[in-house]
mmCIF file of C-alpha atoms in Angstrom:
data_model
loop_
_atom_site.group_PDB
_atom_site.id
_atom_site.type_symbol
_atom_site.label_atom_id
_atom_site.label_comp_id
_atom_site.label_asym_id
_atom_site.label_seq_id
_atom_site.Cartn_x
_atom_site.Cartn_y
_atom_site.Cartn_z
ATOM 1 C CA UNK A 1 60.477 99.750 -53.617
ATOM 2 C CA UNK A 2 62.552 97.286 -52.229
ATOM 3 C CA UNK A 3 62.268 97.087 -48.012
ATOM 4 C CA UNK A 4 65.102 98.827 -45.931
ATOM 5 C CA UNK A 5 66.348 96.826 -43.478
ATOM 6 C CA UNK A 6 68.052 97.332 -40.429
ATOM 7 C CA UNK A 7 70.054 94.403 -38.398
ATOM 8 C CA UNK A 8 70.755 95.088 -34.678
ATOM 9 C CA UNK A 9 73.392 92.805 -32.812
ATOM 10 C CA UNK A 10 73.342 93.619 -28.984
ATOM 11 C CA UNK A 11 76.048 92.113 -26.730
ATOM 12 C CA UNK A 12 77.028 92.732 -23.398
ATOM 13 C CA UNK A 13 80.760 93.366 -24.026
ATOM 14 C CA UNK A 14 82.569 94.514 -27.257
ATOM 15 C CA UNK A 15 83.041 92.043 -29.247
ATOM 16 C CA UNK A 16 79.938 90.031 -28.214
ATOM 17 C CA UNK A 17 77.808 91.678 -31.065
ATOM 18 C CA UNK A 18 80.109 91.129 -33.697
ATOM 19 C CA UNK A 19 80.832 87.585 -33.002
ATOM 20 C CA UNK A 20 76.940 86.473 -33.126
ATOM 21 C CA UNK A 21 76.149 88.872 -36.171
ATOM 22 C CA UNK A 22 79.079 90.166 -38.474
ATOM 23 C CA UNK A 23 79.221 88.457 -40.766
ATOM 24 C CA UNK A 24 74.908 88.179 -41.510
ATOM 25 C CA UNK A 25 75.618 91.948 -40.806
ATOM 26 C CA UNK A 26 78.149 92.520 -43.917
ATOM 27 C CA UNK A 27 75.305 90.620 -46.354
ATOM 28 C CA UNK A 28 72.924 93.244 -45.146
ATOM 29 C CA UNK A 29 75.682 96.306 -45.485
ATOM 30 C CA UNK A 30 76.711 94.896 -48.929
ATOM 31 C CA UNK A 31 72.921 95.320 -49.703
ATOM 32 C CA UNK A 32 72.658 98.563 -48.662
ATOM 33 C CA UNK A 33 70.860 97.891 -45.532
ATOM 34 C CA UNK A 34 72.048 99.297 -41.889
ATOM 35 C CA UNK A 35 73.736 97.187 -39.729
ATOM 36 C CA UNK A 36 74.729 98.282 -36.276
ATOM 37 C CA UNK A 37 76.495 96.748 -33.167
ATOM 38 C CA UNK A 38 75.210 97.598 -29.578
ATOM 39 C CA UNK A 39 77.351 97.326 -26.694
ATOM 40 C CA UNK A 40 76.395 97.580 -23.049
ATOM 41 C CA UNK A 41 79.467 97.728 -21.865
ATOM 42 C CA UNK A 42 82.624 98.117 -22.776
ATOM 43 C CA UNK A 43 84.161 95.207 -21.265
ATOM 44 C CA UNK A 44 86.865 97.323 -19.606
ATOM 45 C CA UNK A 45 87.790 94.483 -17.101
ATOM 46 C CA UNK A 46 89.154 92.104 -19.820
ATOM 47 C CA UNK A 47 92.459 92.679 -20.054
ATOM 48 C CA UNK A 48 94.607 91.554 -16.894
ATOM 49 C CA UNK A 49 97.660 93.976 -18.450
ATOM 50 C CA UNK A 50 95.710 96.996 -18.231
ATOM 51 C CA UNK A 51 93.800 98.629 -15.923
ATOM 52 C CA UNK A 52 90.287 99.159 -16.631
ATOM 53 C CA UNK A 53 90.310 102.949 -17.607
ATOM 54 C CA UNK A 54 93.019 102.105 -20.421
ATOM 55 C CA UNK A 55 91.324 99.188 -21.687
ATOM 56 C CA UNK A 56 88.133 101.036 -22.058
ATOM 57 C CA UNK A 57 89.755 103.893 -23.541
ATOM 58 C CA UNK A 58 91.350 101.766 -26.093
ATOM 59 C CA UNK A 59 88.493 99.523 -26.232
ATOM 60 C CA UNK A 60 86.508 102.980 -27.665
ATOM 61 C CA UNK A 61 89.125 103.100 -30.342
ATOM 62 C CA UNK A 62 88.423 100.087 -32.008
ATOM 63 C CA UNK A 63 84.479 99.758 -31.210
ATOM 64 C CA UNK A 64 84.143 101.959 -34.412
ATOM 65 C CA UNK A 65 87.015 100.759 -36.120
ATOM 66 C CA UNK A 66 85.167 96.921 -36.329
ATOM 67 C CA UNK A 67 81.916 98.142 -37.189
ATOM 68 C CA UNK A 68 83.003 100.635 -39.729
ATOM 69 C CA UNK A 69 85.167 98.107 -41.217
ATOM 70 C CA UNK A 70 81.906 96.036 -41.675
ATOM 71 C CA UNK A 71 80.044 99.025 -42.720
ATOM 72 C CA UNK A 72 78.416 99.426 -39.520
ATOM 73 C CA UNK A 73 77.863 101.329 -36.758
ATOM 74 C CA UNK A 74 78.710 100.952 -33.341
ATOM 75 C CA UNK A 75 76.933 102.531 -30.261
ATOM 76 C CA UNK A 76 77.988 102.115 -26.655
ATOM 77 C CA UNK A 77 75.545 102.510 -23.777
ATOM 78 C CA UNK A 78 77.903 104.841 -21.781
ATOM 79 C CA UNK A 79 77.477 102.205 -19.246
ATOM 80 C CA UNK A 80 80.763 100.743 -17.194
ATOM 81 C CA UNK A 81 81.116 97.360 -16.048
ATOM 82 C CA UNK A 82 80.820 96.948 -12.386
ATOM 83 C CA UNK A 83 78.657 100.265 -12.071
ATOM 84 C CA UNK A 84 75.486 99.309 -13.749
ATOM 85 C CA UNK A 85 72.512 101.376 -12.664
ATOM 86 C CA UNK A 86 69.637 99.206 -11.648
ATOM 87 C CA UNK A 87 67.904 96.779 -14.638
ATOM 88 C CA UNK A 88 64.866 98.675 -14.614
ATOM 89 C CA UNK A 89 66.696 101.982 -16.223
ATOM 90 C CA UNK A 90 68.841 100.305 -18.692
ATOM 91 C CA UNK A 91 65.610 98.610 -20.148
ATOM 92 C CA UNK A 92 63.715 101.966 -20.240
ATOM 93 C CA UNK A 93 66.981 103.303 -21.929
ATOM 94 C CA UNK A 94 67.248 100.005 -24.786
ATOM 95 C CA UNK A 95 63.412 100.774 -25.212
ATOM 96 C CA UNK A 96 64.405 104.271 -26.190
ATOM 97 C CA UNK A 97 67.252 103.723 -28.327
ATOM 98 C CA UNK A 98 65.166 100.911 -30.372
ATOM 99 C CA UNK A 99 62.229 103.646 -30.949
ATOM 100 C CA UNK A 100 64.869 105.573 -31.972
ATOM 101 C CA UNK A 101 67.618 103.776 -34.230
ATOM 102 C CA UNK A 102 64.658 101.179 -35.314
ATOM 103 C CA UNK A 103 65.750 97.975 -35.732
ATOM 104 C CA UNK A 104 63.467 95.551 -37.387
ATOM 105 C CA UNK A 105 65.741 92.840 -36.798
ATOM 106 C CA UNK A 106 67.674 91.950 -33.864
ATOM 107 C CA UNK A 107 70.235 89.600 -32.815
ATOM 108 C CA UNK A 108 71.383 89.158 -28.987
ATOM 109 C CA UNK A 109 72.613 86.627 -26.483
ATOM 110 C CA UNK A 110 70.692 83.239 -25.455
ATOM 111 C CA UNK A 111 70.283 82.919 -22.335
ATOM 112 C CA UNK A 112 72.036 79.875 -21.690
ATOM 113 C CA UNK A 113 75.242 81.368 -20.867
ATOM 114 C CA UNK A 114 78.246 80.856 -18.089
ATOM 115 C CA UNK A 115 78.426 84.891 -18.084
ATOM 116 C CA UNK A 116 76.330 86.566 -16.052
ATOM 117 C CA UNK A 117 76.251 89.671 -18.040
ATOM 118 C CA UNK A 118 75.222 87.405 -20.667
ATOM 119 C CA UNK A 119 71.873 86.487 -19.178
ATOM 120 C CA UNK A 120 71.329 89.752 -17.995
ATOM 121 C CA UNK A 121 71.834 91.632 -21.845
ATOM 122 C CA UNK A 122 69.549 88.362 -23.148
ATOM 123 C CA UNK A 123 66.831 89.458 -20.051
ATOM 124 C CA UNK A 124 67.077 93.096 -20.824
ATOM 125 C CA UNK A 125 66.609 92.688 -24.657
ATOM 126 C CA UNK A 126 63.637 91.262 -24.792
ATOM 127 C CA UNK A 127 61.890 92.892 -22.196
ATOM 128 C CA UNK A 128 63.257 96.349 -24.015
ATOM 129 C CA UNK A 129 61.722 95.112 -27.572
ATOM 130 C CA UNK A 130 58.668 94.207 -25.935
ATOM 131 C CA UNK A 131 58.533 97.916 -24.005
ATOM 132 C CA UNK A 132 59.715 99.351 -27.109
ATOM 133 C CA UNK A 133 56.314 98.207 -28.991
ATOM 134 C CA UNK A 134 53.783 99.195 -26.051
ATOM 135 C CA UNK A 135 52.233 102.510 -26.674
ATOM 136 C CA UNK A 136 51.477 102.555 -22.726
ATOM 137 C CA UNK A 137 55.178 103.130 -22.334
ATOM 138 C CA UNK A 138 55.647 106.569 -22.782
ATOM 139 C CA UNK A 139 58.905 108.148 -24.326
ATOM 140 C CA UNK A 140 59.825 111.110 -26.295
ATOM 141 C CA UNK A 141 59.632 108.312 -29.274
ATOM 142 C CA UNK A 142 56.907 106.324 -30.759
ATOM 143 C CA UNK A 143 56.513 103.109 -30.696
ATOM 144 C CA UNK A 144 58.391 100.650 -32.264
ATOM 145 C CA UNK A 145 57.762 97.109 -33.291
ATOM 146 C CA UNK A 146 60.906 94.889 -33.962
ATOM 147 C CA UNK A 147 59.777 91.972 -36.398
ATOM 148 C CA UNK A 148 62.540 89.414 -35.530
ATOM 149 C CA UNK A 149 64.649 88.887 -32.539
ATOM 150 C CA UNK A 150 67.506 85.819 -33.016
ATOM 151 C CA UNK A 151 69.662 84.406 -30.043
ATOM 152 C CA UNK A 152 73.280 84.377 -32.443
ATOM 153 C CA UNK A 153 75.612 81.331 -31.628
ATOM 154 C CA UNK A 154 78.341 82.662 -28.658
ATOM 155 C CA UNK A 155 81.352 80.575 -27.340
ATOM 156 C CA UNK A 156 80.388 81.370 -23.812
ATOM 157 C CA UNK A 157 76.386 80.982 -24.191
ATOM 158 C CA UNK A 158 76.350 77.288 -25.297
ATOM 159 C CA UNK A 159 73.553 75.776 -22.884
ATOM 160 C CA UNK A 160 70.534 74.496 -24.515
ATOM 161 C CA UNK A 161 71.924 76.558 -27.466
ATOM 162 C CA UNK A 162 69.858 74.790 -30.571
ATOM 163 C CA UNK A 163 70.434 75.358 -34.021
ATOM 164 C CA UNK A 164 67.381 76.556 -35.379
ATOM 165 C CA UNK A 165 68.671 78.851 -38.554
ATOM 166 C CA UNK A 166 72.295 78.586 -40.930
ATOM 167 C CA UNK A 167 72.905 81.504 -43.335
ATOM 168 C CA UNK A 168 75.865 80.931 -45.493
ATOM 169 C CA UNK A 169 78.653 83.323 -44.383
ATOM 170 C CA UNK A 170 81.678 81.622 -47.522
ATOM 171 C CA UNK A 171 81.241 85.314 -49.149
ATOM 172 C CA UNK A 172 81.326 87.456 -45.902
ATOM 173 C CA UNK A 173 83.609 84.973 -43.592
ATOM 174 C CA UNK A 174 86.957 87.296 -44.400
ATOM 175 C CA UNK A 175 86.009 90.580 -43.874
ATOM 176 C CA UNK A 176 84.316 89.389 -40.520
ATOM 177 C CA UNK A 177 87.811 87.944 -39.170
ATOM 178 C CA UNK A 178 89.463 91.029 -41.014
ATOM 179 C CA UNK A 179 87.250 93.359 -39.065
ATOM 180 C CA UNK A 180 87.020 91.774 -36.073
ATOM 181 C CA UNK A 181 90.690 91.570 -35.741
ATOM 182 C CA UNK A 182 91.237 95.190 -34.726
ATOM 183 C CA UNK A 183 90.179 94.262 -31.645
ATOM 184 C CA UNK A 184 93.190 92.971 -29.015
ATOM 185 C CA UNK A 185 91.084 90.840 -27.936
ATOM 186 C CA UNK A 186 90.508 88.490 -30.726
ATOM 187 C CA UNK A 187 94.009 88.559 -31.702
ATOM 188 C CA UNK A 188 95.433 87.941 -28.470
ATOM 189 C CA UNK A 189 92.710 86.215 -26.800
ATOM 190 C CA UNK A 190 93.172 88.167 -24.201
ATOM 191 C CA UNK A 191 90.471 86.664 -21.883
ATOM 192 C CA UNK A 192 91.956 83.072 -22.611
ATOM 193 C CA UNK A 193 89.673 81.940 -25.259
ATOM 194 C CA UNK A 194 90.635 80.857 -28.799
ATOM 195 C CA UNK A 195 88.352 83.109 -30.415
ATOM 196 C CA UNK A 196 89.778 82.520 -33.938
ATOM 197 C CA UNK A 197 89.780 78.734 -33.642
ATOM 198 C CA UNK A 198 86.374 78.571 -32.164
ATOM 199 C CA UNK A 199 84.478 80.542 -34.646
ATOM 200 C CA UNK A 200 86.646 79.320 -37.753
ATOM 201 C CA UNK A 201 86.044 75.337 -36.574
ATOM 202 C CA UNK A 202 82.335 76.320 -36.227
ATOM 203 C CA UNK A 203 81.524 78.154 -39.465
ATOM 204 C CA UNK A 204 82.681 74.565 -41.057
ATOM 205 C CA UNK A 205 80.701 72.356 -38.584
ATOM 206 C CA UNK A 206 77.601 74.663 -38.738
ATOM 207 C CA UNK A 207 78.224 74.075 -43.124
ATOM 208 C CA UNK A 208 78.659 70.426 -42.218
ATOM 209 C CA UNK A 209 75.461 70.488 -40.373
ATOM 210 C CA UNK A 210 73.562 71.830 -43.235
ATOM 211 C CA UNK A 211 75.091 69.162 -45.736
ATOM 212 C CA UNK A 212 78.172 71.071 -47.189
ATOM 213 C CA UNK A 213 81.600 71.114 -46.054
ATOM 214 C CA UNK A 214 82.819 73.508 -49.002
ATOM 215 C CA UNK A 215 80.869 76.509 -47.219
ATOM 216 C CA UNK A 216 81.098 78.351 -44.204
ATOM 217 C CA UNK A 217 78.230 78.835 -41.957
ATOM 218 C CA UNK A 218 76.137 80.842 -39.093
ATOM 219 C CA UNK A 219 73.966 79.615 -36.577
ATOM 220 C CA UNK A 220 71.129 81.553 -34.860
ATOM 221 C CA UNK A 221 68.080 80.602 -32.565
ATOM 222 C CA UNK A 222 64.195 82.010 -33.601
ATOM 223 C CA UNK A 223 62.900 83.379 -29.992
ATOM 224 C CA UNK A 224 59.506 82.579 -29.953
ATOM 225 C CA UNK A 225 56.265 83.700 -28.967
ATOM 226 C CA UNK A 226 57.030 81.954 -25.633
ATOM 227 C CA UNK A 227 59.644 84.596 -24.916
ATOM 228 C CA UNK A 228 56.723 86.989 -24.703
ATOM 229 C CA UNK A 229 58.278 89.585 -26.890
ATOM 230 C CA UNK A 230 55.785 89.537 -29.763
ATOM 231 C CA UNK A 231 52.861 91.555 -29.545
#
């Protein structure tokens, strides 16, 4: 019987996820694996026209509309930007939701990053997947060991980012835009950055990298047994 899979792309605002893994996500949907986008916050502060309790409200409109249009899922923390609880409780809580939603693959921020939220999310994450696979660390769940954790490619996390992995995205590079486009954010660039033009310019160059302008391409990072998340 062929392996079920299950691809988990944490960010720390929406949109994050889906710009390091939608498109790997929609091979793995197409598949029939589970994909799923994580969200730790909303990112309810990013829009300088609206105040934060509309944006997030709207913001929980099209969370599901992205990942469902990538046949995905999309779960929100519940927490709200500016009132995280202390870093200790939202890594117990990330342990819990991997023994429970069971990701053996997961994608997430490096750490290399001009966003503080950023570095936090890429701290939290592996310290949750290590937790997560400890059977000292009690939980209603049991353990859980996630096989592969990736650092996807992020506009805002370039820093000692190093190409380490390309998986051709030519067949899954529309629907990602597509998807992606219900939120206001990446059509308006909201948050003054040229989303489209970043990641359109860099699925070529990533391709170009690899030897073939004629495809489109994604770039990831391995973390390594030097991140201490392995068991």
């Amino acid at each position: 019987m062929k392996k079920q899979h299950h691809i988990m792309s944490i960010g720390a605002h929406a949109l994050d996820a889906e710009l390091m893994a939608g498109p790997v996500s929609i091979k793995y949907t197409k598949e029939g694996h589970q994909a799923s986008f994580v969200h730790i916050t909303r990112g309810e502060r990013g829009n300088k026209n609206k105040t934060p309790e509309e944006y997030g409200r709207q913001l929980e409109e099209e969370m599901p509309k992205v990942a469902e249009a990538m046949g995905a899922k999309s779960i929100w923390t519940g927490y709200v930007a500016g009132q995280l609880p202390p870093q200790e409780e939202m890594e117990m809580d990330l342990c819990k939701l991997f023994r429970e939603e069971k990701p053996d693959i997961i994608v997430t921020h490096w750490r290399g990053s001009l966003h503080p939220r950023h570095v936090l999310t890429h701290d939290m994450v592996l310290t949750a997947v290590k937790m997560a696979g400890n059977p000292n660390v009690k939980t209603e769940q049991e353990p859980h060991h996630v096989e592969h954790v990736y650092f996807g490619e992020n506009c805002e996390d370039l820093n000692g980012f190093l190409p380490q992995i390309y998986v051709d995205i030519k067949d899954t590079f529309d629907q990602w835009f597509e998807a992606v486009s219900h939120y206001e954010l990446f059509r308006a660039n909201e948050a003054n950055v040229p989303y489209q033009d970043y990641y359109r310019t860099m699925a070529t160059m990533r391709a170009i990298e690899v030897g073939n302008r004629n495809l489109s391409s994604k770039a990831f990072m391995l973390a390594t047994r030097k991140q201490d998340y392995l068991h």
